[in-house]
């Protein structure tokens, strides 16, 4: 299986996502600083929170619409609206006009676009791929996303303050290309049964769709496990970063003296570099093993690694654990997402993807709780709690892998038949 064997929708999505994330990573990770400068830190936090909740709500609507009207229509509408938002943001941060208020409003429009397009994008990738292709597809997607975010983030750190107008100009140009690709090259991957419904009937059907999703016990447990495991990853820049900056003494390592804040930077860089180097080879690494063993084993390694990082102040041990857990990470992601692709039925795929999209927000909720507890409890207890969270997710995966394998086999038999 090679990249050129993929459906053209997959190739286009990988390329345009790389471009969008590359430029977007120069801007959006730093917008919290922009808002804090112009509205104050407290107001900036509230504004970002509003954006998050709007994105969550629209995510469910986007999932329903993509199942009712098709993937491409929703994607094209969202990308066109996003283009308009970026163009306005560019104008509002230009040498001729400046408006932080309108800029925030357009950030909210961008959140709406993510919510609309996200489930459709995820569902389309499943629509046009086969079970045999998915692990490689998700490995390449994961690699491209990490590489674009890493490079874009580094460049943004140098360019954001003095070249914001130029960055928004670049983002607008890239989005024009994305709209063109979606409009003229992406093929519709799902043709729903045409029905004319009144607005109130759409509302009832939306709730009915998500009621159906919530009654899928296998899927709900899968999402819970995913949230618990994903929360481990977010600890690095939250609880772990705070702990290292407060607890880790300055230490000599090779030719440098390193403090806690710098150590967190080293760990993030190590993780990014290793993911970029290893993600493309993850599929070959895991091919000899059954998916259920890879998923459970990689989650266990991932959890233990973060458990140690949540407690240790030894530079060598921290770097070693990061290397080990990154191996677990790059092996976990393609299998995890491949399993996810086999769970939803065809007629509710985007709705399932919308619900699955909550993993990020729920994981961040867990992280915010650990940060709060970290101000009260000693690091040893916190390390145990964080490890228990990860092991709980691993245990749930272990319990549901027979059901996941059965669901995956059903999909393969259906496609073969």
mmCIF file of C-alpha atoms in Angstrom:
data_model
loop_
_atom_site.group_PDB
_atom_site.id
_atom_site.type_symbol
_atom_site.label_atom_id
_atom_site.label_comp_id
_atom_site.label_asym_id
_atom_site.label_seq_id
_atom_site.Cartn_x
_atom_site.Cartn_y
_atom_site.Cartn_z
ATOM 1 C CA UNK A 1 0.000 0.000 0.000
ATOM 2 C CA UNK A 2 1.387 3.387 -1.063
ATOM 3 C CA UNK A 3 0.289 7.013 -1.010
ATOM 4 C CA UNK A 4 -0.456 6.971 -4.748
ATOM 5 C CA UNK A 5 -2.951 4.117 -4.214
ATOM 6 C CA UNK A 6 -5.234 6.317 -2.106
ATOM 7 C CA UNK A 7 -8.438 7.834 -3.451
ATOM 8 C CA UNK A 8 -7.788 11.353 -4.762
ATOM 9 C CA UNK A 9 -9.960 12.834 -1.987
ATOM 10 C CA UNK A 10 -7.495 11.488 0.586
ATOM 11 C CA UNK A 11 -4.481 12.876 -1.273
ATOM 12 C CA UNK A 12 -6.093 16.312 -1.612
ATOM 13 C CA UNK A 13 -7.183 16.369 2.044
ATOM 14 C CA UNK A 14 -3.676 15.526 3.273
ATOM 15 C CA UNK A 15 -2.041 18.182 1.073
ATOM 16 C CA UNK A 16 -4.529 20.985 1.776
ATOM 17 C CA UNK A 17 -4.650 20.184 5.506
ATOM 18 C CA UNK A 18 -0.861 20.404 5.643
ATOM 19 C CA UNK A 19 -0.925 23.835 3.959
ATOM 20 C CA UNK A 20 -3.747 25.154 6.142
ATOM 21 C CA UNK A 21 -2.259 23.924 9.418
ATOM 22 C CA UNK A 22 1.216 25.121 8.454
ATOM 23 C CA UNK A 23 0.084 28.735 8.008
ATOM 24 C CA UNK A 24 -2.590 28.525 10.720
ATOM 25 C CA UNK A 25 -0.004 27.361 13.263
ATOM 26 C CA UNK A 26 1.898 30.601 12.732
ATOM 27 C CA UNK A 27 -1.181 32.517 13.913
ATOM 28 C CA UNK A 28 -3.777 30.767 16.062
ATOM 29 C CA UNK A 29 -1.584 29.394 18.895
ATOM 30 C CA UNK A 30 -0.600 33.035 19.546
ATOM 31 C CA UNK A 31 -4.074 34.586 19.317
ATOM 32 C CA UNK A 32 -4.574 34.181 23.087
ATOM 33 C CA UNK A 33 -1.656 36.615 23.506
ATOM 34 C CA UNK A 34 -3.269 38.969 20.946
ATOM 35 C CA UNK A 35 -6.572 38.910 22.862
ATOM 36 C CA UNK A 36 -4.851 39.376 26.225
ATOM 37 C CA UNK A 37 -2.973 42.447 24.931
ATOM 38 C CA UNK A 38 -6.103 44.109 23.541
ATOM 39 C CA UNK A 39 -8.815 42.942 25.977
ATOM 40 C CA UNK A 40 -6.927 41.966 29.151
ATOM 41 C CA UNK A 41 -6.045 38.478 30.402
ATOM 42 C CA UNK A 42 -9.363 37.770 32.172
ATOM 43 C CA UNK A 43 -11.505 38.854 29.228
ATOM 44 C CA UNK A 44 -9.232 36.934 26.820
ATOM 45 C CA UNK A 45 -9.875 33.747 28.818
ATOM 46 C CA UNK A 46 -13.642 34.282 28.654
ATOM 47 C CA UNK A 47 -13.547 35.021 24.925
ATOM 48 C CA UNK A 48 -11.574 31.845 24.221
ATOM 49 C CA UNK A 49 -14.025 29.867 26.372
ATOM 50 C CA UNK A 50 -16.939 31.261 24.340
ATOM 51 C CA UNK A 51 -15.182 30.133 21.160
ATOM 52 C CA UNK A 52 -14.703 26.607 22.541
ATOM 53 C CA UNK A 53 -18.371 26.188 23.493
ATOM 54 C CA UNK A 54 -19.583 27.576 20.165
ATOM 55 C CA UNK A 55 -17.281 25.128 18.372
ATOM 56 C CA UNK A 56 -18.685 22.209 20.394
ATOM 57 C CA UNK A 57 -22.294 23.145 19.630
ATOM 58 C CA UNK A 58 -21.690 23.676 15.918
ATOM 59 C CA UNK A 59 -19.745 20.394 15.774
ATOM 60 C CA UNK A 60 -22.969 18.466 16.434
ATOM 61 C CA UNK A 61 -24.893 20.486 13.851
ATOM 62 C CA UNK A 62 -22.087 19.929 11.295
ATOM 63 C CA UNK A 63 -22.174 16.180 11.884
ATOM 64 C CA UNK A 64 -25.941 16.055 11.347
ATOM 65 C CA UNK A 65 -25.845 18.260 8.217
ATOM 66 C CA UNK A 66 -23.077 16.163 6.618
ATOM 67 C CA UNK A 67 -25.208 13.028 7.057
ATOM 68 C CA UNK A 68 -28.319 14.782 5.709
ATOM 69 C CA UNK A 69 -26.917 16.772 2.781
ATOM 70 C CA UNK A 70 -23.583 15.144 1.878
ATOM 71 C CA UNK A 71 -19.965 15.806 2.852
ATOM 72 C CA UNK A 72 -18.808 18.053 0.009
ATOM 73 C CA UNK A 73 -21.630 20.606 0.312
ATOM 74 C CA UNK A 74 -20.920 21.186 3.995
ATOM 75 C CA UNK A 75 -17.142 21.296 3.451
ATOM 76 C CA UNK A 76 -17.430 23.795 0.596
ATOM 77 C CA UNK A 77 -19.798 26.051 2.553
ATOM 78 C CA UNK A 78 -17.523 25.970 5.620
ATOM 79 C CA UNK A 79 -14.321 26.637 3.653
ATOM 80 C CA UNK A 80 -15.935 29.532 1.746
ATOM 81 C CA UNK A 81 -17.171 31.076 4.994
ATOM 82 C CA UNK A 82 -13.701 30.546 6.500
ATOM 83 C CA UNK A 83 -12.148 32.355 3.509
ATOM 84 C CA UNK A 84 -14.417 35.336 4.167
ATOM 85 C CA UNK A 85 -13.443 35.318 7.863
ATOM 86 C CA UNK A 86 -9.701 35.233 7.123
ATOM 87 C CA UNK A 87 -10.047 38.007 4.541
ATOM 88 C CA UNK A 88 -11.799 40.228 7.114
ATOM 89 C CA UNK A 89 -9.148 39.353 9.756
ATOM 90 C CA UNK A 90 -6.479 40.391 7.266
ATOM 91 C CA UNK A 91 -8.197 43.743 6.658
ATOM 92 C CA UNK A 92 -8.697 44.316 10.401
ATOM 93 C CA UNK A 93 -4.969 43.900 11.043
ATOM 94 C CA UNK A 94 -3.720 45.800 8.016
ATOM 95 C CA UNK A 95 -1.691 49.046 7.859
ATOM 96 C CA UNK A 96 -4.941 50.852 6.908
ATOM 97 C CA UNK A 97 -7.425 49.528 9.451
ATOM 98 C CA UNK A 98 -7.226 47.884 12.901
ATOM 99 C CA UNK A 99 -10.040 46.259 14.898
ATOM 100 C CA UNK A 100 -9.393 43.580 17.578
ATOM 101 C CA UNK A 101 -13.166 43.349 18.150
ATOM 102 C CA UNK A 102 -13.963 42.357 14.557
ATOM 103 C CA UNK A 103 -10.901 40.073 14.583
ATOM 104 C CA UNK A 104 -12.366 38.150 17.530
ATOM 105 C CA UNK A 105 -15.746 37.933 15.789
ATOM 106 C CA UNK A 106 -14.011 36.370 12.786
ATOM 107 C CA UNK A 107 -12.181 33.958 15.120
ATOM 108 C CA UNK A 108 -15.633 32.861 16.252
ATOM 109 C CA UNK A 109 -16.702 32.412 12.616
ATOM 110 C CA UNK A 110 -13.589 30.263 12.115
ATOM 111 C CA UNK A 111 -14.626 28.118 15.117
ATOM 112 C CA UNK A 112 -18.048 27.702 13.518
ATOM 113 C CA UNK A 113 -16.359 26.584 10.282
ATOM 114 C CA UNK A 114 -14.235 24.018 12.125
ATOM 115 C CA UNK A 115 -17.378 22.660 13.768
ATOM 116 C CA UNK A 116 -19.216 22.443 10.450
ATOM 117 C CA UNK A 117 -16.408 20.929 8.361
ATOM 118 C CA UNK A 118 -14.676 18.690 10.926
ATOM 119 C CA UNK A 119 -17.167 15.771 11.032
ATOM 120 C CA UNK A 120 -17.639 15.907 7.241
ATOM 121 C CA UNK A 121 -13.869 15.782 6.660
ATOM 122 C CA UNK A 122 -13.427 12.830 9.024
ATOM 123 C CA UNK A 123 -16.380 10.946 7.556
ATOM 124 C CA UNK A 124 -15.198 11.530 3.980
ATOM 125 C CA UNK A 125 -11.814 9.961 4.724
ATOM 126 C CA UNK A 126 -13.614 6.857 5.965
ATOM 127 C CA UNK A 127 -16.039 6.865 3.011
ATOM 128 C CA UNK A 128 -13.286 6.678 0.392
ATOM 129 C CA UNK A 129 -10.817 4.371 2.178
ATOM 130 C CA UNK A 130 -10.728 0.630 2.750
ATOM 131 C CA UNK A 131 -9.914 -1.014 6.107
ATOM 132 C CA UNK A 132 -6.531 -2.090 4.684
ATOM 133 C CA UNK A 133 -5.627 1.506 3.773
ATOM 134 C CA UNK A 134 -6.648 3.237 6.986
ATOM 135 C CA UNK A 135 -3.650 2.602 9.221
ATOM 136 C CA UNK A 136 -1.285 4.017 6.578
ATOM 137 C CA UNK A 137 -3.707 6.857 5.787
ATOM 138 C CA UNK A 138 -3.938 7.886 9.432
ATOM 139 C CA UNK A 139 -0.167 7.521 9.920
ATOM 140 C CA UNK A 140 0.527 9.889 7.014
ATOM 141 C CA UNK A 141 -2.182 12.314 8.208
ATOM 142 C CA UNK A 142 -0.767 12.280 11.736
ATOM 143 C CA UNK A 143 2.763 12.833 10.463
ATOM 144 C CA UNK A 144 1.717 15.694 8.163
ATOM 145 C CA UNK A 145 -0.303 17.399 10.902
ATOM 146 C CA UNK A 146 2.516 17.218 13.444
ATOM 147 C CA UNK A 147 5.148 18.403 10.977
ATOM 148 C CA UNK A 148 3.049 21.355 9.761
ATOM 149 C CA UNK A 149 2.153 22.419 13.312
ATOM 150 C CA UNK A 150 5.761 22.108 14.508
ATOM 151 C CA UNK A 151 7.302 24.120 11.656
ATOM 152 C CA UNK A 152 4.472 26.646 11.602
ATOM 153 C CA UNK A 153 4.664 27.145 15.365
ATOM 154 C CA UNK A 154 8.395 27.835 15.254
ATOM 155 C CA UNK A 155 8.051 30.343 12.408
ATOM 156 C CA UNK A 156 5.047 31.964 14.082
ATOM 157 C CA UNK A 157 7.033 32.602 17.247
ATOM 158 C CA UNK A 158 9.317 34.871 15.203
ATOM 159 C CA UNK A 159 6.786 36.384 12.770
ATOM 160 C CA UNK A 160 3.514 36.816 14.698
ATOM 161 C CA UNK A 161 4.313 40.047 16.515
ATOM 162 C CA UNK A 162 5.680 42.082 13.605
ATOM 163 C CA UNK A 163 4.144 40.444 10.513
ATOM 164 C CA UNK A 164 0.552 39.619 11.482
ATOM 165 C CA UNK A 165 -0.958 41.282 8.389
ATOM 166 C CA UNK A 166 1.364 39.310 6.102
ATOM 167 C CA UNK A 167 0.492 36.067 7.929
ATOM 168 C CA UNK A 168 -3.238 36.685 7.496
ATOM 169 C CA UNK A 169 -2.587 37.490 3.831
ATOM 170 C CA UNK A 170 -0.786 34.142 3.423
ATOM 171 C CA UNK A 171 -3.614 32.347 5.248
ATOM 172 C CA UNK A 172 -6.188 33.976 2.948
ATOM 173 C CA UNK A 173 -4.256 32.884 -0.163
ATOM 174 C CA UNK A 174 -3.929 29.318 1.141
ATOM 175 C CA UNK A 175 -7.662 29.217 1.904
ATOM 176 C CA UNK A 176 -8.444 30.371 -1.652
ATOM 177 C CA UNK A 177 -6.472 27.336 -2.859
ATOM 178 C CA UNK A 178 -8.366 25.085 -0.403
ATOM 179 C CA UNK A 179 -11.770 26.372 -1.615
ATOM 180 C CA UNK A 180 -10.684 25.774 -5.224
ATOM 181 C CA UNK A 181 -9.555 22.204 -4.447
ATOM 182 C CA UNK A 182 -12.755 21.354 -2.574
ATOM 183 C CA UNK A 183 -14.988 22.910 -5.256
ATOM 184 C CA UNK A 184 -13.366 21.403 -8.346
ATOM 185 C CA UNK A 185 -11.360 18.328 -7.328
ATOM 186 C CA UNK A 186 -12.961 16.766 -4.237
ATOM 187 C CA UNK A 187 -15.636 14.191 -5.157
ATOM 188 C CA UNK A 188 -18.801 13.747 -3.110
ATOM 189 C CA UNK A 189 -18.374 10.519 -1.135
ATOM 190 C CA UNK A 190 -21.863 10.112 0.311
ATOM 191 C CA UNK A 191 -25.240 10.613 -1.357
ATOM 192 C CA UNK A 192 -27.947 10.687 1.320
ATOM 193 C CA UNK A 193 -31.552 9.802 0.569
ATOM 194 C CA UNK A 194 -33.225 13.040 -0.523
ATOM 195 C CA UNK A 195 -35.928 14.127 1.939
ATOM 196 C CA UNK A 196 -37.613 17.486 2.420
ATOM 197 C CA UNK A 197 -38.042 18.294 6.099
ATOM 198 C CA UNK A 198 -39.389 21.303 7.935
ATOM 199 C CA UNK A 199 -36.978 23.112 10.315
ATOM 200 C CA UNK A 200 -38.646 21.603 13.393
ATOM 201 C CA UNK A 201 -38.398 18.143 11.815
ATOM 202 C CA UNK A 202 -34.649 18.676 11.301
ATOM 203 C CA UNK A 203 -34.333 19.555 15.002
ATOM 204 C CA UNK A 204 -36.172 16.375 16.020
ATOM 205 C CA UNK A 205 -34.085 14.268 13.650
ATOM 206 C CA UNK A 206 -30.862 15.845 14.950
ATOM 207 C CA UNK A 207 -31.719 14.800 18.499
ATOM 208 C CA UNK A 208 -32.804 11.379 17.247
ATOM 209 C CA UNK A 209 -29.456 10.942 15.468
ATOM 210 C CA UNK A 210 -27.414 11.691 18.578
ATOM 211 C CA UNK A 211 -29.695 9.585 20.749
ATOM 212 C CA UNK A 212 -28.821 6.706 18.422
ATOM 213 C CA UNK A 213 -25.123 7.502 18.813
ATOM 214 C CA UNK A 214 -25.360 7.552 22.620
ATOM 215 C CA UNK A 215 -27.099 4.162 22.605
ATOM 216 C CA UNK A 216 -24.076 2.616 20.881
ATOM 217 C CA UNK A 217 -22.358 1.368 24.050
ATOM 218 C CA UNK A 218 -19.208 0.237 22.228
ATOM 219 C CA UNK A 219 -18.721 3.673 20.710
ATOM 220 C CA UNK A 220 -19.378 5.531 23.980
ATOM 221 C CA UNK A 221 -16.813 3.395 25.819
ATOM 222 C CA UNK A 222 -14.378 3.924 22.951
ATOM 223 C CA UNK A 223 -14.736 7.708 23.240
ATOM 224 C CA UNK A 224 -14.318 7.600 27.043
ATOM 225 C CA UNK A 225 -11.123 5.565 26.691
ATOM 226 C CA UNK A 226 -9.868 7.975 24.022
ATOM 227 C CA UNK A 227 -10.537 10.977 26.265
ATOM 228 C CA UNK A 228 -8.605 9.426 29.164
ATOM 229 C CA UNK A 229 -5.608 8.562 26.966
ATOM 230 C CA UNK A 230 -5.604 11.907 25.138
ATOM 231 C CA UNK A 231 -5.617 13.784 28.458
ATOM 232 C CA UNK A 232 -2.183 12.268 29.158
ATOM 233 C CA UNK A 233 -0.756 14.004 26.097
ATOM 234 C CA UNK A 234 -2.107 17.397 27.168
ATOM 235 C CA UNK A 235 -0.515 17.132 30.619
ATOM 236 C CA UNK A 236 2.909 18.053 29.186
ATOM 237 C CA UNK A 237 2.079 21.684 28.420
ATOM 238 C CA UNK A 238 -0.197 22.040 31.445
ATOM 239 C CA UNK A 239 0.381 20.236 34.754
ATOM 240 C CA UNK A 240 3.819 18.841 33.865
ATOM 241 C CA UNK A 241 5.012 22.203 32.544
ATOM 242 C CA UNK A 242 3.845 23.982 35.691
ATOM 243 C CA UNK A 243 5.437 21.333 37.930
ATOM 244 C CA UNK A 244 8.786 21.403 36.138
ATOM 245 C CA UNK A 245 8.967 25.193 36.242
ATOM 246 C CA UNK A 246 8.274 25.171 39.992
ATOM 247 C CA UNK A 247 10.136 22.063 41.160
ATOM 248 C CA UNK A 248 12.955 21.198 38.786
ATOM 249 C CA UNK A 249 16.305 22.648 39.893
ATOM 250 C CA UNK A 250 18.721 24.073 37.329
ATOM 251 C CA UNK A 251 20.878 21.168 36.085
ATOM 252 C CA UNK A 252 23.902 20.785 33.882
ATOM 253 C CA UNK A 253 23.243 18.711 30.765
ATOM 254 C CA UNK A 254 26.032 18.348 28.206
ATOM 255 C CA UNK A 255 27.027 21.987 27.511
ATOM 256 C CA UNK A 256 23.933 23.717 28.897
ATOM 257 C CA UNK A 257 22.349 24.562 32.186
ATOM 258 C CA UNK A 258 18.645 23.691 31.946
ATOM 259 C CA UNK A 259 15.760 24.855 34.124
ATOM 260 C CA UNK A 260 12.220 23.474 34.280
ATOM 261 C CA UNK A 261 10.705 25.718 31.620
ATOM 262 C CA UNK A 262 13.510 24.921 29.191
ATOM 263 C CA UNK A 263 13.117 21.218 30.007
ATOM 264 C CA UNK A 264 9.469 21.328 28.952
ATOM 265 C CA UNK A 265 10.583 22.940 25.678
ATOM 266 C CA UNK A 266 13.158 20.184 25.155
ATOM 267 C CA UNK A 267 10.527 17.487 25.804
ATOM 268 C CA UNK A 268 8.075 19.058 23.350
ATOM 269 C CA UNK A 269 10.788 19.361 20.707
ATOM 270 C CA UNK A 270 11.906 15.768 21.278
ATOM 271 C CA UNK A 271 8.334 14.524 20.909
ATOM 272 C CA UNK A 272 7.757 16.555 17.725
ATOM 273 C CA UNK A 273 11.014 15.470 16.094
ATOM 274 C CA UNK A 274 10.513 11.796 16.956
ATOM 275 C CA UNK A 275 6.913 11.842 15.693
ATOM 276 C CA UNK A 276 8.067 13.444 12.437
ATOM 277 C CA UNK A 277 10.774 10.785 12.044
ATOM 278 C CA UNK A 278 8.784 7.743 13.129
ATOM 279 C CA UNK A 279 5.130 8.293 12.142
ATOM 280 C CA UNK A 280 5.625 7.283 8.510
ATOM 281 C CA UNK A 281 7.191 3.989 9.627
ATOM 282 C CA UNK A 282 4.580 3.231 12.284
ATOM 283 C CA UNK A 283 2.517 1.064 9.938
ATOM 284 C CA UNK A 284 5.490 -1.203 9.205
ATOM 285 C CA UNK A 285 6.336 -1.414 12.915
ATOM 286 C CA UNK A 286 2.888 -2.639 13.910
ATOM 287 C CA UNK A 287 1.999 -4.815 10.895
ATOM 288 C CA UNK A 288 3.275 -8.105 12.425
ATOM 289 C CA UNK A 289 1.038 -7.687 15.495
ATOM 290 C CA UNK A 290 -2.716 -7.868 16.027
ATOM 291 C CA UNK A 291 -4.399 -4.491 16.344
ATOM 292 C CA UNK A 292 -5.791 -5.174 19.819
ATOM 293 C CA UNK A 293 -2.323 -5.910 21.202
ATOM 294 C CA UNK A 294 -0.846 -2.830 19.547
ATOM 295 C CA UNK A 295 -3.612 -0.576 20.914
ATOM 296 C CA UNK A 296 -3.474 -1.845 24.496
ATOM 297 C CA UNK A 297 0.330 -2.185 24.606
ATOM 298 C CA UNK A 298 1.003 1.256 23.131
ATOM 299 C CA UNK A 299 -1.496 2.904 25.511
ATOM 300 C CA UNK A 300 0.211 1.172 28.465
ATOM 301 C CA UNK A 301 3.666 2.400 27.389
ATOM 302 C CA UNK A 302 2.262 5.882 26.745
ATOM 303 C CA UNK A 303 0.671 6.021 30.205
ATOM 304 C CA UNK A 304 3.712 4.789 32.123
ATOM 305 C CA UNK A 305 5.918 7.273 30.270
ATOM 306 C CA UNK A 306 3.732 10.235 31.228
ATOM 307 C CA UNK A 307 3.374 8.883 34.768
ATOM 308 C CA UNK A 308 7.155 9.064 35.211
ATOM 309 C CA UNK A 309 7.383 12.489 33.540
ATOM 310 C CA UNK A 310 4.714 13.760 35.945
ATOM 311 C CA UNK A 311 7.073 13.030 38.861
ATOM 312 C CA UNK A 312 10.731 12.889 37.813
ATOM 313 C CA UNK A 313 13.165 15.820 37.702
ATOM 314 C CA UNK A 314 16.026 13.819 36.165
ATOM 315 C CA UNK A 315 16.901 15.137 32.716
ATOM 316 C CA UNK A 316 18.101 11.757 31.453
ATOM 317 C CA UNK A 317 15.018 9.923 32.743
ATOM 318 C CA UNK A 318 12.666 12.575 31.353
ATOM 319 C CA UNK A 319 14.259 12.400 27.904
ATOM 320 C CA UNK A 320 14.258 8.574 27.984
ATOM 321 C CA UNK A 321 10.587 8.388 28.990
ATOM 322 C CA UNK A 322 9.614 10.869 26.294
ATOM 323 C CA UNK A 323 11.343 8.700 23.672
ATOM 324 C CA UNK A 324 9.573 5.565 24.941
ATOM 325 C CA UNK A 325 6.118 7.119 25.174
ATOM 326 C CA UNK A 326 6.498 8.657 21.698
ATOM 327 C CA UNK A 327 6.995 5.137 20.314
ATOM 328 C CA UNK A 328 3.738 4.223 22.019
ATOM 329 C CA UNK A 329 2.078 7.335 20.580
ATOM 330 C CA UNK A 330 3.022 6.770 16.935
ATOM 331 C CA UNK A 331 1.984 3.102 17.171
ATOM 332 C CA UNK A 332 -1.303 3.931 18.938
ATOM 333 C CA UNK A 333 -2.715 6.650 16.680
ATOM 334 C CA UNK A 334 -3.184 4.743 13.369
ATOM 335 C CA UNK A 335 -4.680 1.698 15.095
ATOM 336 C CA UNK A 336 -6.906 3.830 17.310
ATOM 337 C CA UNK A 337 -8.264 5.804 14.362
ATOM 338 C CA UNK A 338 -8.593 2.696 12.205
ATOM 339 C CA UNK A 339 -10.804 1.133 14.874
ATOM 340 C CA UNK A 340 -12.800 4.360 15.052
ATOM 341 C CA UNK A 341 -13.435 4.201 11.310
ATOM 342 C CA UNK A 342 -15.086 0.781 11.629
ATOM 343 C CA UNK A 343 -17.591 1.723 14.355
ATOM 344 C CA UNK A 344 -20.162 4.095 12.767
ATOM 345 C CA UNK A 345 -22.851 2.974 10.294
ATOM 346 C CA UNK A 346 -22.788 4.602 6.853
ATOM 347 C CA UNK A 347 -25.909 6.726 7.363
ATOM 348 C CA UNK A 348 -24.682 8.309 10.638
ATOM 349 C CA UNK A 349 -20.941 8.473 10.071
ATOM 350 C CA UNK A 350 -20.596 12.252 10.398
ATOM 351 C CA UNK A 351 -22.757 12.259 13.533
ATOM 352 C CA UNK A 352 -20.429 9.709 15.117
ATOM 353 C CA UNK A 353 -17.417 11.769 14.045
ATOM 354 C CA UNK A 354 -18.964 14.877 15.612
ATOM 355 C CA UNK A 355 -19.380 13.101 18.928
ATOM 356 C CA UNK A 356 -15.864 11.705 18.660
ATOM 357 C CA UNK A 357 -14.655 15.280 18.136
ATOM 358 C CA UNK A 358 -15.530 16.012 21.770
ATOM 359 C CA UNK A 359 -12.470 14.051 22.861
ATOM 360 C CA UNK A 360 -10.269 17.145 22.703
ATOM 361 C CA UNK A 361 -12.585 19.291 24.832
ATOM 362 C CA UNK A 362 -13.255 16.589 27.423
ATOM 363 C CA UNK A 363 -9.529 15.785 27.675
ATOM 364 C CA UNK A 364 -8.816 19.466 28.295
ATOM 365 C CA UNK A 365 -11.458 19.420 31.049
ATOM 366 C CA UNK A 366 -9.568 16.591 32.774
ATOM 367 C CA UNK A 367 -6.324 18.533 32.372
ATOM 368 C CA UNK A 368 -7.828 21.654 33.928
ATOM 369 C CA UNK A 369 -8.853 19.533 36.936
ATOM 370 C CA UNK A 370 -5.340 18.103 37.313
ATOM 371 C CA UNK A 371 -3.837 21.598 37.146
ATOM 372 C CA UNK A 372 -6.163 22.674 39.951
ATOM 373 C CA UNK A 373 -5.391 19.579 42.047
ATOM 374 C CA UNK A 374 -1.678 20.057 41.340
ATOM 375 C CA UNK A 375 -1.769 23.313 43.296
ATOM 376 C CA UNK A 376 -2.956 21.349 46.363
ATOM 377 C CA UNK A 377 -1.502 17.837 46.184
ATOM 378 C CA UNK A 378 2.195 16.795 46.118
ATOM 379 C CA UNK A 379 3.702 15.711 42.797
ATOM 380 C CA UNK A 380 3.942 12.054 43.893
ATOM 381 C CA UNK A 381 0.189 11.823 44.433
ATOM 382 C CA UNK A 382 -0.457 13.721 41.188
ATOM 383 C CA UNK A 383 1.765 11.302 39.254
ATOM 384 C CA UNK A 384 -0.252 8.386 40.636
ATOM 385 C CA UNK A 385 -3.569 10.052 39.741
ATOM 386 C CA UNK A 386 -2.408 10.833 36.203
ATOM 387 C CA UNK A 387 -1.174 7.252 35.781
ATOM 388 C CA UNK A 388 -4.509 5.883 37.047
ATOM 389 C CA UNK A 389 -6.344 8.033 34.474
ATOM 390 C CA UNK A 390 -4.227 6.600 31.646
ATOM 391 C CA UNK A 391 -4.437 3.021 32.911
ATOM 392 C CA UNK A 392 -8.229 3.360 33.178
ATOM 393 C CA UNK A 393 -8.358 4.294 29.497
ATOM 394 C CA UNK A 394 -6.043 1.377 28.660
ATOM 395 C CA UNK A 395 -8.257 -1.035 30.631
ATOM 396 C CA UNK A 396 -11.394 0.152 28.817
ATOM 397 C CA UNK A 397 -9.664 -0.405 25.477
ATOM 398 C CA UNK A 398 -8.657 -3.903 26.628
ATOM 399 C CA UNK A 399 -12.271 -4.683 27.576
ATOM 400 C CA UNK A 400 -13.811 -3.476 24.298
ATOM 401 C CA UNK A 401 -11.235 -4.740 21.763
ATOM 402 C CA UNK A 402 -13.228 -7.975 21.125
ATOM 403 C CA UNK A 403 -16.244 -5.822 20.205
ATOM 404 C CA UNK A 404 -14.069 -3.517 18.093
ATOM 405 C CA UNK A 405 -12.597 -6.491 16.222
ATOM 406 C CA UNK A 406 -16.082 -7.885 15.595
ATOM 407 C CA UNK A 407 -17.339 -4.510 14.305
ATOM 408 C CA UNK A 408 -14.253 -4.187 12.088
ATOM 409 C CA UNK A 409 -14.789 -7.694 10.679
ATOM 410 C CA UNK A 410 -18.403 -6.817 9.847
ATOM 411 C CA UNK A 411 -17.252 -3.781 7.873
ATOM 412 C CA UNK A 412 -14.629 -5.809 5.972
ATOM 413 C CA UNK A 413 -17.171 -8.528 5.113
ATOM 414 C CA UNK A 414 -19.675 -5.910 3.965
ATOM 415 C CA UNK A 415 -17.102 -4.242 1.691
ATOM 416 C CA UNK A 416 -15.935 -7.629 0.339
ATOM 417 C CA UNK A 417 -19.527 -8.663 -0.362
#
